[in-house]
Tab-separated table of C-alpha atoms and ligand atoms in Angstrom:
chain	number	residue	atom	x	y	z
A	1	MET	CA	49.977	-91.224	-30.791
A	2	ALA	CA	51.677	-88.452	-32.793
A	3	GLU	CA	55.173	-87.540	-31.661
A	4	SER	CA	55.409	-84.481	-29.489
A	5	ARG	CA	56.378	-81.253	-31.161
A	6	ILE	CA	59.527	-79.935	-29.526
A	7	ILE	CA	59.868	-76.214	-28.787
A	8	ALA	CA	63.508	-75.295	-28.222
A	9	VAL	CA	63.524	-72.447	-25.751
A	10	VAL	CA	66.402	-69.952	-25.599
A	11	GLY	CA	66.743	-68.212	-22.249
A	12	ALA	CA	65.001	-71.128	-20.559
A	13	THR	CA	66.498	-70.407	-17.116
A	14	GLY	CA	65.453	-66.744	-17.391
A	15	ALA	CA	62.238	-64.772	-17.205
A	16	GLN	CA	60.670	-65.102	-20.690
A	17	GLY	CA	61.973	-68.516	-21.654
A	18	GLY	CA	61.370	-69.879	-18.139
A	19	GLY	CA	57.718	-68.901	-18.285
A	20	LEU	CA	57.382	-70.671	-21.608
A	21	VAL	CA	59.071	-73.861	-20.438
A	22	ARG	CA	56.906	-73.996	-17.323
A	23	ALA	CA	53.754	-73.340	-19.387
A	24	ILE	CA	54.536	-76.232	-21.738
A	25	ALA	CA	55.503	-78.538	-18.890
A	26	ALA	CA	52.264	-77.753	-17.088
A	27	ASP	CA	50.201	-78.939	-20.090
A	28	PRO	CA	51.525	-82.425	-20.898
A	29	ALA	CA	48.490	-83.366	-22.976
A	30	SER	CA	49.154	-80.539	-25.476
A	31	GLY	CA	51.347	-82.393	-27.881
A	32	PHE	CA	54.207	-79.963	-27.219
A	33	LYS	CA	57.432	-80.608	-25.300
A	34	ALA	CA	59.942	-78.010	-24.170
A	35	ARG	CA	63.660	-78.296	-24.790
A	36	ALA	CA	65.349	-75.920	-22.395
A	37	ILE	CA	68.517	-74.249	-23.697
A	38	THR	CA	71.047	-73.085	-21.137
A	39	ARG	CA	74.808	-72.479	-21.117
A	40	ASP	CA	75.111	-74.564	-17.983
A	41	ALA	CA	72.977	-77.691	-17.710
A	42	GLY	CA	74.342	-78.241	-14.193
A	43	SER	CA	73.108	-74.928	-12.707
A	44	GLU	CA	70.434	-74.903	-10.038
A	45	ARG	CA	67.941	-73.264	-12.416
A	46	ALA	CA	68.628	-75.786	-15.148
A	47	ARG	CA	68.266	-78.673	-12.708
A	48	ALA	CA	64.922	-77.248	-11.531
A	49	LEU	CA	63.689	-77.449	-15.172
A	50	ALA	CA	65.034	-80.997	-15.513
A	51	ALA	CA	63.125	-81.852	-12.338
A	52	LEU	CA	59.912	-80.912	-14.166
A	53	GLY	CA	60.744	-83.589	-16.747
A	54	VAL	CA	62.016	-81.044	-19.301
A	55	GLU	CA	64.833	-81.938	-21.716
A	56	VAL	CA	67.812	-79.601	-20.942
A	57	VAL	CA	70.502	-79.020	-23.556
A	58	ALA	CA	73.645	-76.915	-23.360
A	59	ALA	CA	74.180	-74.248	-26.023
A	60	ASP	CA	75.379	-70.689	-26.229
A	61	VAL	CA	73.889	-68.144	-28.688
A	62	ASP	CA	77.370	-66.797	-29.171
A	63	ASP	CA	78.356	-70.196	-30.553
A	64	ALA	CA	76.316	-70.696	-33.775
A	65	ALA	CA	77.128	-74.399	-34.097
A	66	SER	CA	75.819	-75.080	-30.600
A	67	ILE	CA	72.513	-73.324	-31.365
A	68	GLU	CA	72.171	-75.301	-34.571
A	69	ARG	CA	72.583	-78.538	-32.630
A	70	ALA	CA	70.108	-77.348	-30.003
A	71	PHE	CA	67.454	-76.544	-32.635
A	72	ALA	CA	67.902	-79.782	-34.562
A	73	GLY	CA	64.817	-81.976	-34.691
A	74	ALA	CA	62.609	-79.347	-33.066
A	75	HIS	CA	59.289	-78.156	-34.364
A	76	GLY	CA	59.769	-74.611	-33.134
A	77	ALA	CA	61.966	-72.256	-31.157
A	78	TYR	CA	61.548	-69.326	-28.793
A	79	CYS	CA	64.304	-66.797	-29.576
A	80	VAL	CA	65.280	-64.036	-27.159
A	81	THR	CA	68.450	-61.948	-26.677
A	82	PHE	CA	69.997	-60.649	-23.465
A	83	PHE	CA	70.732	-56.941	-23.724
A	84	TRP	CA	71.090	-56.293	-20.027
A	85	ASP	CA	73.849	-58.908	-19.723
A	86	HIS	CA	76.182	-56.990	-22.052
A	87	PHE	CA	74.552	-53.638	-23.029
A	88	SER	CA	75.609	-54.276	-26.676
A	89	PRO	CA	73.054	-53.866	-29.463
A	90	GLU	CA	75.689	-55.180	-31.911
A	91	LYS	CA	75.851	-58.379	-29.884
A	92	GLU	CA	72.063	-58.685	-29.851
A	93	LEU	CA	72.126	-58.374	-33.667
A	94	ALA	CA	74.748	-61.075	-33.967
A	95	GLN	CA	72.885	-63.389	-31.613
A	96	ALA	CA	69.560	-62.856	-33.402
A	97	ARG	CA	71.247	-63.474	-36.765
A	98	ALA	CA	72.738	-66.746	-35.424
A	99	MET	CA	69.366	-67.928	-34.105
A	100	ALA	CA	67.608	-67.048	-37.378
A	101	GLN	CA	70.244	-68.938	-39.372
A	102	ALA	CA	70.064	-71.912	-37.000
A	103	ALA	CA	66.223	-71.930	-37.292
A	104	LYS	CA	66.525	-71.896	-41.075
A	105	GLY	CA	69.129	-74.674	-41.016
A	106	ALA	CA	67.057	-76.841	-38.745
A	107	GLY	CA	63.972	-76.299	-40.943
A	108	LEU	CA	61.871	-75.135	-37.969
A	109	ARG	CA	58.186	-74.786	-38.635
A	110	HIS	CA	57.518	-71.953	-36.161
A	111	VAL	CA	59.781	-69.432	-34.438
A	112	VAL	CA	58.570	-66.862	-31.911
A	113	TRP	CA	61.085	-63.973	-31.902
A	114	SER	CA	60.954	-61.759	-28.829
A	115	THR	CA	61.299	-58.354	-30.310
A	116	LEU	CA	60.603	-54.692	-29.714
A	117	GLU	CA	59.968	-51.624	-31.825
A	118	ASP	CA	62.787	-50.043	-33.885
A	119	THR	CA	62.164	-46.568	-32.432
A	120	ARG	CA	64.227	-44.945	-35.222
A	121	LYS	CA	61.245	-45.463	-37.555
A	122	ARG	CA	59.338	-42.827	-35.519
A	123	VAL	CA	62.304	-40.873	-34.155
A	124	PRO	CA	65.067	-40.747	-36.809
A	125	LEU	CA	68.643	-40.229	-35.666
A	126	ASP	CA	68.566	-36.556	-36.616
A	127	ASP	CA	65.509	-35.900	-34.464
A	128	ALA	CA	66.773	-33.874	-31.553
A	129	ARG	CA	63.904	-34.834	-29.210
A	130	MET	CA	66.140	-37.454	-27.723
A	131	PRO	CA	69.898	-38.022	-27.899
A	132	THR	CA	71.366	-40.535	-30.303
A	133	LEU	CA	73.147	-43.261	-28.330
A	134	MET	CA	76.064	-45.555	-29.285
A	135	GLY	CA	76.360	-43.782	-32.676
A	136	ARG	CA	73.253	-45.173	-34.412
A	137	TYR	CA	70.446	-45.833	-31.976
A	138	LYS	CA	67.831	-43.959	-30.079
A	139	VAL	CA	66.784	-46.819	-27.781
A	140	PRO	CA	69.598	-49.338	-28.292
A	141	HIS	CA	67.882	-52.343	-26.673
A	142	PHE	CA	64.705	-51.722	-28.680
A	143	ASP	CA	66.258	-50.717	-31.994
A	144	ALA	CA	68.542	-53.702	-32.320
A	145	LYS	CA	65.642	-56.103	-31.707
A	146	GLY	CA	63.515	-54.355	-34.248
A	147	GLU	CA	66.358	-54.269	-36.782
A	148	ALA	CA	66.894	-57.998	-36.231
A	149	ASN	CA	63.339	-58.766	-37.411
A	150	ALA	CA	64.799	-58.689	-40.912
A	151	PHE	CA	67.124	-61.597	-40.281
A	152	PHE	CA	64.118	-63.859	-39.755
A	153	THR	CA	62.079	-62.399	-42.589
A	154	GLU	CA	64.864	-62.399	-45.152
A	155	LEU	CA	65.742	-66.003	-44.476
A	156	GLY	CA	62.094	-67.017	-44.835
A	157	VAL	CA	61.938	-68.370	-41.259
A	158	PRO	CA	58.279	-68.907	-40.311
A	159	THR	CA	58.241	-66.363	-37.523
A	160	THR	CA	55.763	-64.692	-35.175
A	161	PHE	CA	57.119	-61.327	-33.975
A	162	LEU	CA	56.286	-60.964	-30.281
A	163	LEU	CA	56.302	-57.416	-28.852
A	164	THR	CA	56.838	-57.698	-25.113
A	165	SER	CA	56.150	-55.102	-22.418
A	166	PHE	CA	57.829	-53.587	-19.352
A	167	TYR	CA	58.094	-56.336	-16.723
A	168	TRP	CA	56.427	-55.406	-13.429
A	169	ASP	CA	59.180	-57.625	-12.012
A	170	ASN	CA	61.485	-54.610	-12.620
A	171	PHE	CA	59.979	-53.242	-9.449
A	172	ILE	CA	61.633	-56.120	-7.568
A	173	SER	CA	64.869	-56.856	-9.334
A	174	PHE	CA	65.711	-53.862	-11.520
A	175	GLY	CA	65.842	-51.246	-8.753
A	176	MET	CA	62.657	-49.519	-9.971
A	177	GLY	CA	60.442	-50.165	-6.932
A	178	PRO	CA	59.064	-47.480	-4.594
A	179	LYS	CA	61.803	-45.564	-2.743
A	180	LYS	CA	61.569	-43.132	0.162
A	181	GLY	CA	61.820	-39.531	-0.998
A	182	PRO	CA	63.158	-36.571	1.025
A	183	ASP	CA	59.637	-36.115	2.498
A	184	GLY	CA	59.701	-39.723	3.743
A	185	LYS	CA	56.990	-40.827	1.321
A	186	LEU	CA	57.450	-43.857	-0.870
A	187	ALA	CA	57.543	-42.879	-4.554
A	188	ILE	CA	57.892	-44.585	-7.904
A	189	THR	CA	59.906	-42.495	-10.345
A	190	LEU	CA	59.177	-42.660	-14.054
A	191	PRO	CA	59.410	-40.162	-16.936
A	192	MET	CA	55.966	-41.072	-18.295
A	193	GLY	CA	54.049	-37.845	-17.491
A	194	ASP	CA	50.360	-38.773	-17.389
A	195	LYS	CA	50.703	-41.463	-20.089
A	196	LYS	CA	50.022	-45.143	-19.773
A	197	LEU	CA	52.810	-47.692	-19.569
A	198	PRO	CA	51.978	-51.173	-20.829
A	199	GLY	CA	53.292	-53.688	-18.222
A	200	ILE	CA	53.198	-57.390	-17.695
A	201	ALA	CA	54.138	-60.071	-15.197
A	202	ALA	CA	57.324	-61.530	-16.763
A	203	GLU	CA	55.964	-65.040	-16.193
A	204	ASP	CA	52.965	-64.178	-18.411
A	205	ILE	CA	55.217	-63.509	-21.445
A	206	GLY	CA	56.047	-67.195	-21.718
A	207	LYS	CA	52.391	-68.174	-21.203
A	208	CYS	CA	51.392	-65.820	-24.062
A	209	ALA	CA	54.183	-67.273	-26.219
A	210	TYR	CA	52.831	-70.749	-25.463
A	211	GLY	CA	49.403	-69.516	-26.696
A	212	ILE	CA	51.046	-68.399	-29.917
A	213	PHE	CA	52.706	-71.828	-30.503
A	214	LYS	CA	49.354	-73.502	-29.909
A	215	ARG	CA	47.692	-71.211	-32.515
A	216	GLY	CA	50.512	-72.070	-34.879
A	217	ALA	CA	50.435	-71.235	-38.566
A	218	GLU	CA	47.742	-68.525	-38.371
A	219	THR	CA	50.207	-66.320	-36.406
A	220	ILE	CA	53.199	-66.717	-38.710
A	221	GLY	CA	54.287	-63.511	-40.352
A	222	THR	CA	52.270	-61.423	-37.905
A	223	THR	CA	53.325	-59.174	-35.013
A	224	ILE	CA	51.591	-59.760	-31.698
A	225	GLY	CA	52.014	-57.326	-28.817
A	226	ILE	CA	51.202	-58.346	-25.253
A	227	ALA	CA	50.577	-56.615	-21.931
A	228	GLY	CA	48.792	-57.316	-18.692
A	229	GLU	CA	47.555	-53.759	-18.287
A	230	HIS	CA	48.218	-50.256	-19.548
A	231	LEU	CA	48.573	-48.025	-16.444
A	232	THR	CA	49.635	-44.471	-15.676
A	233	GLY	CA	52.198	-43.748	-12.981
A	234	HIS	CA	49.423	-42.512	-10.697
A	235	GLU	CA	47.443	-45.716	-11.265
A	236	MET	CA	50.475	-47.862	-10.458
A	237	ALA	CA	51.251	-45.761	-7.318
A	238	ARG	CA	47.649	-46.275	-6.107
A	239	ALA	CA	47.965	-50.018	-6.726
A	240	PHE	CA	51.205	-50.093	-4.753
A	241	ALA	CA	49.509	-48.204	-1.943
A	242	ARG	CA	46.650	-50.748	-1.829
A	243	ALA	CA	49.037	-53.657	-1.843
A	244	LEU	CA	51.556	-52.239	0.689
A	245	GLY	CA	48.953	-50.597	2.953
A	246	ARG	CA	50.871	-47.293	2.965
A	247	GLU	CA	51.044	-44.162	0.930
A	248	VAL	CA	52.906	-44.387	-2.381
A	249	VAL	CA	53.122	-41.527	-4.804
A	250	TYR	CA	54.160	-41.126	-8.390
A	251	ASN	CA	57.165	-38.941	-8.976
A	252	ALA	CA	56.937	-37.854	-12.610
A	253	VAL	CA	60.349	-36.701	-13.800
A	254	THR	CA	61.355	-35.559	-17.279
A	255	PRO	CA	63.138	-37.955	-19.573
A	256	GLU	CA	66.173	-35.565	-19.353
A	257	VAL	CA	66.279	-36.001	-15.575
A	258	PHE	CA	65.880	-39.811	-15.879
A	259	ARG	CA	68.673	-40.026	-18.470
A	260	GLY	CA	70.886	-38.190	-15.994
A	261	PHE	CA	70.415	-40.711	-13.144
A	262	GLY	CA	73.781	-42.180	-14.076
A	263	PHE	CA	73.146	-45.910	-13.568
A	264	PRO	CA	74.191	-48.208	-16.431
A	265	GLY	CA	71.544	-47.990	-19.155
A	266	ALA	CA	69.875	-44.799	-17.738
A	267	GLU	CA	70.094	-42.982	-21.063
A	268	ASP	CA	68.755	-45.963	-22.967
A	269	LEU	CA	65.840	-46.307	-20.511
A	270	GLY	CA	65.242	-42.487	-20.474
A	271	ASN	CA	64.870	-42.590	-24.267
A	272	MET	CA	62.707	-45.719	-24.013
A	273	PHE	CA	60.258	-44.147	-21.596
A	274	GLN	CA	60.179	-40.970	-23.643
A	275	PHE	CA	59.279	-43.025	-26.706
A	276	LYS	CA	56.513	-44.793	-24.756
A	277	ARG	CA	55.267	-41.464	-23.477
A	278	ASP	CA	55.331	-39.587	-26.793
A	279	PHE	CA	53.843	-42.457	-28.785
A	280	GLU	CA	51.438	-43.639	-26.122
A	281	THR	CA	48.567	-44.283	-28.503
A	282	GLU	CA	50.571	-46.378	-30.964
A	283	TYR	CA	52.600	-48.132	-28.296
A	284	CYS	CA	49.551	-49.193	-26.293
A	285	ALA	CA	47.539	-50.082	-29.414
A	286	ALA	CA	50.316	-52.468	-30.418
A	287	ARG	CA	49.802	-54.376	-27.118
A	288	SER	CA	46.171	-55.485	-27.025
A	289	LEU	CA	45.010	-56.653	-23.593
A	290	ALA	CA	42.209	-58.679	-25.191
A	291	THR	CA	44.655	-60.554	-27.447
A	292	SER	CA	47.016	-61.140	-24.535
A	293	ARG	CA	44.211	-62.590	-22.465
A	294	ALA	CA	43.018	-64.767	-25.335
A	295	LEU	CA	46.496	-66.230	-25.665
A	296	ASN	CA	46.873	-66.610	-21.940
A	297	PRO	CA	43.581	-66.752	-19.977
A	298	ALA	CA	45.543	-66.662	-16.693
A	299	LEU	CA	46.983	-63.201	-17.579
A	300	GLN	CA	47.658	-61.240	-14.411
A	301	THR	CA	46.475	-57.665	-13.709
A	302	PHE	CA	48.911	-55.387	-11.809
A	303	ASP	CA	46.816	-55.827	-8.637
A	304	ALA	CA	46.951	-59.596	-9.017
A	305	TRP	CA	50.713	-59.500	-9.624
A	306	LEU	CA	51.176	-57.230	-6.562
A	307	ALA	CA	49.065	-59.517	-4.364
A	308	ARG	CA	51.582	-62.291	-5.137
A	309	ASN	CA	54.782	-60.237	-5.176
A	310	ALA	CA	54.449	-57.096	-3.020
A	311	SER	CA	56.311	-58.774	-0.129
A	312	ARG	CA	59.322	-59.294	-2.411
A	313	ILE	CA	59.705	-55.604	-3.306
A	314	PRO	CA	62.647	-54.024	-1.511
A	315	LEU	CA	61.406	-50.828	0.103
A	316	GLU	CA	64.166	-48.262	0.845
B	401	NAP	N1	63.100	-56.127	-18.180
B	401	NAP	C1	62.062	-55.752	-18.925
B	401	NAP	O1	61.142	-54.989	-18.527
B	401	NAP	C2	62.021	-56.195	-20.342
B	401	NAP	C3	60.849	-55.956	-21.072
B	401	NAP	C4	60.806	-56.383	-22.433
B	401	NAP	C5	61.901	-57.030	-22.974
B	401	NAP	N2	63.009	-57.223	-22.218
B	401	NAP	C6	64.155	-57.909	-22.902
B	401	NAP	O2	64.222	-59.217	-22.389
B	401	NAP	C7	65.505	-59.710	-22.739
B	401	NAP	C8	66.007	-60.673	-21.676
B	401	NAP	O3	65.077	-61.703	-21.453
B	401	NAP	P1	64.826	-62.314	-20.024
B	401	NAP	O4	64.397	-61.188	-19.106
B	401	NAP	O5	63.981	-63.457	-20.161
B	401	NAP	O6	66.313	-62.702	-19.618
B	401	NAP	P2	66.898	-63.194	-18.178
B	401	NAP	O7	65.779	-63.457	-17.231
B	401	NAP	O8	67.964	-62.262	-17.825
B	401	NAP	O9	67.452	-64.678	-18.635
B	401	NAP	C9	68.267	-64.821	-19.576
B	401	NAP	C10	68.705	-66.274	-19.598
B	401	NAP	O10	69.346	-66.430	-20.847
B	401	NAP	C11	70.465	-67.212	-20.696
B	401	NAP	N3	71.594	-66.666	-21.521
B	401	NAP	C12	72.251	-65.514	-21.296
B	401	NAP	N4	73.216	-65.388	-22.242
B	401	NAP	C13	73.132	-66.507	-23.027
B	401	NAP	C14	73.848	-67.006	-24.099
B	401	NAP	N5	74.934	-66.283	-24.592
B	401	NAP	N6	73.538	-68.153	-24.688
B	401	NAP	C15	72.514	-68.856	-24.258
B	401	NAP	N7	71.769	-68.493	-23.154
B	401	NAP	C16	72.091	-67.347	-22.567
B	401	NAP	C17	70.819	-67.304	-19.234
B	401	NAP	O11	70.763	-68.658	-18.933
B	401	NAP	P3	72.017	-69.576	-18.551
B	401	NAP	O12	72.887	-68.760	-17.620
B	401	NAP	O13	71.334	-70.740	-17.933
B	401	NAP	O14	72.714	-69.834	-19.868
B	401	NAP	C18	69.693	-66.543	-18.507
B	401	NAP	O15	69.006	-67.300	-17.495
B	401	NAP	C19	66.380	-58.508	-22.893
B	401	NAP	O16	66.958	-58.451	-24.178
B	401	NAP	C20	65.496	-57.354	-22.589
B	401	NAP	O17	65.748	-56.201	-23.416
B	401	NAP	C21	63.080	-56.874	-20.925
């Protein structure tokens, strides 16, 4: 029997990488094996992956040599950065560069790079529609990922560029779930106007990435966008109401108001939603539901995700 092809998974104890590791582990006949990368192989999450029979190795994307070791001997790698851990686009760029170089050094045959649009291509820095942030970004956590695509391309790393979508899980763990307004009604607050927001169950990102590794060479050099559904604020509010059995409304605020909410990253997210609102057609078109479902036949709709997760949403 041919030797298994190892996929080294960065962020394996997190949302995207975790979904990929579980997808590979759930399909032992596939010929793929996951190598879970974590900074702490002794953590509870790392031990849960080891309990699935997954190889767990310690490495830190801030330590290039450790990433090179973790990629050695692998067929492929899933590369992701962690903006919300440090809020630094420069750090994301450095980490992406280190992963691209390690992939090149290890001679990997297939890398999936979890990226996002460089919004400056559509909204240049001198465009006053949205403020420039951190000196040279419009949407820092998007722009740095998009800029980092070049590290993979210029080194000739065989890469598939994966455009992810808004995790519906943000309604549980990112403080974005329905909140009681002054009128006592539950409301979700987004600056999307009447435009559609591509969203996805975070667990499905890894499953789609697994579909990309299975397709292999035909995807190299291409950009694949994924989403579970494209929904307006009103459509999401109605789905929440169905799942929770109580009224939920959509509170459409302007991007200016959203940017002023004051929580860490509010300006970045305000610009991000404005970009998604103002370029709805292009942003949704880049995330084909049919392609996502072809890669991952178990792709969840928002209703299906809510049926599983509504009880976990903190309602204030
Ligand atoms: N939230 C959204 O809606 C959304 C949508 C699209 C894209 N994104 C992007 O998704 C990215 C984060 O991915 P995620 O949600 O899968 O992350 P996550 O769930 O926060 O998990 C990240 C994992 O990466 C590991 N990690 C952190 N720093 C590391 C380092 N220096 N070296 C090695 N491993 C490290 C951590 O594992 P250990 O502690 O075990 O090392 C952690 O479990 C962000 O860049 C964000 O912009 C988010």
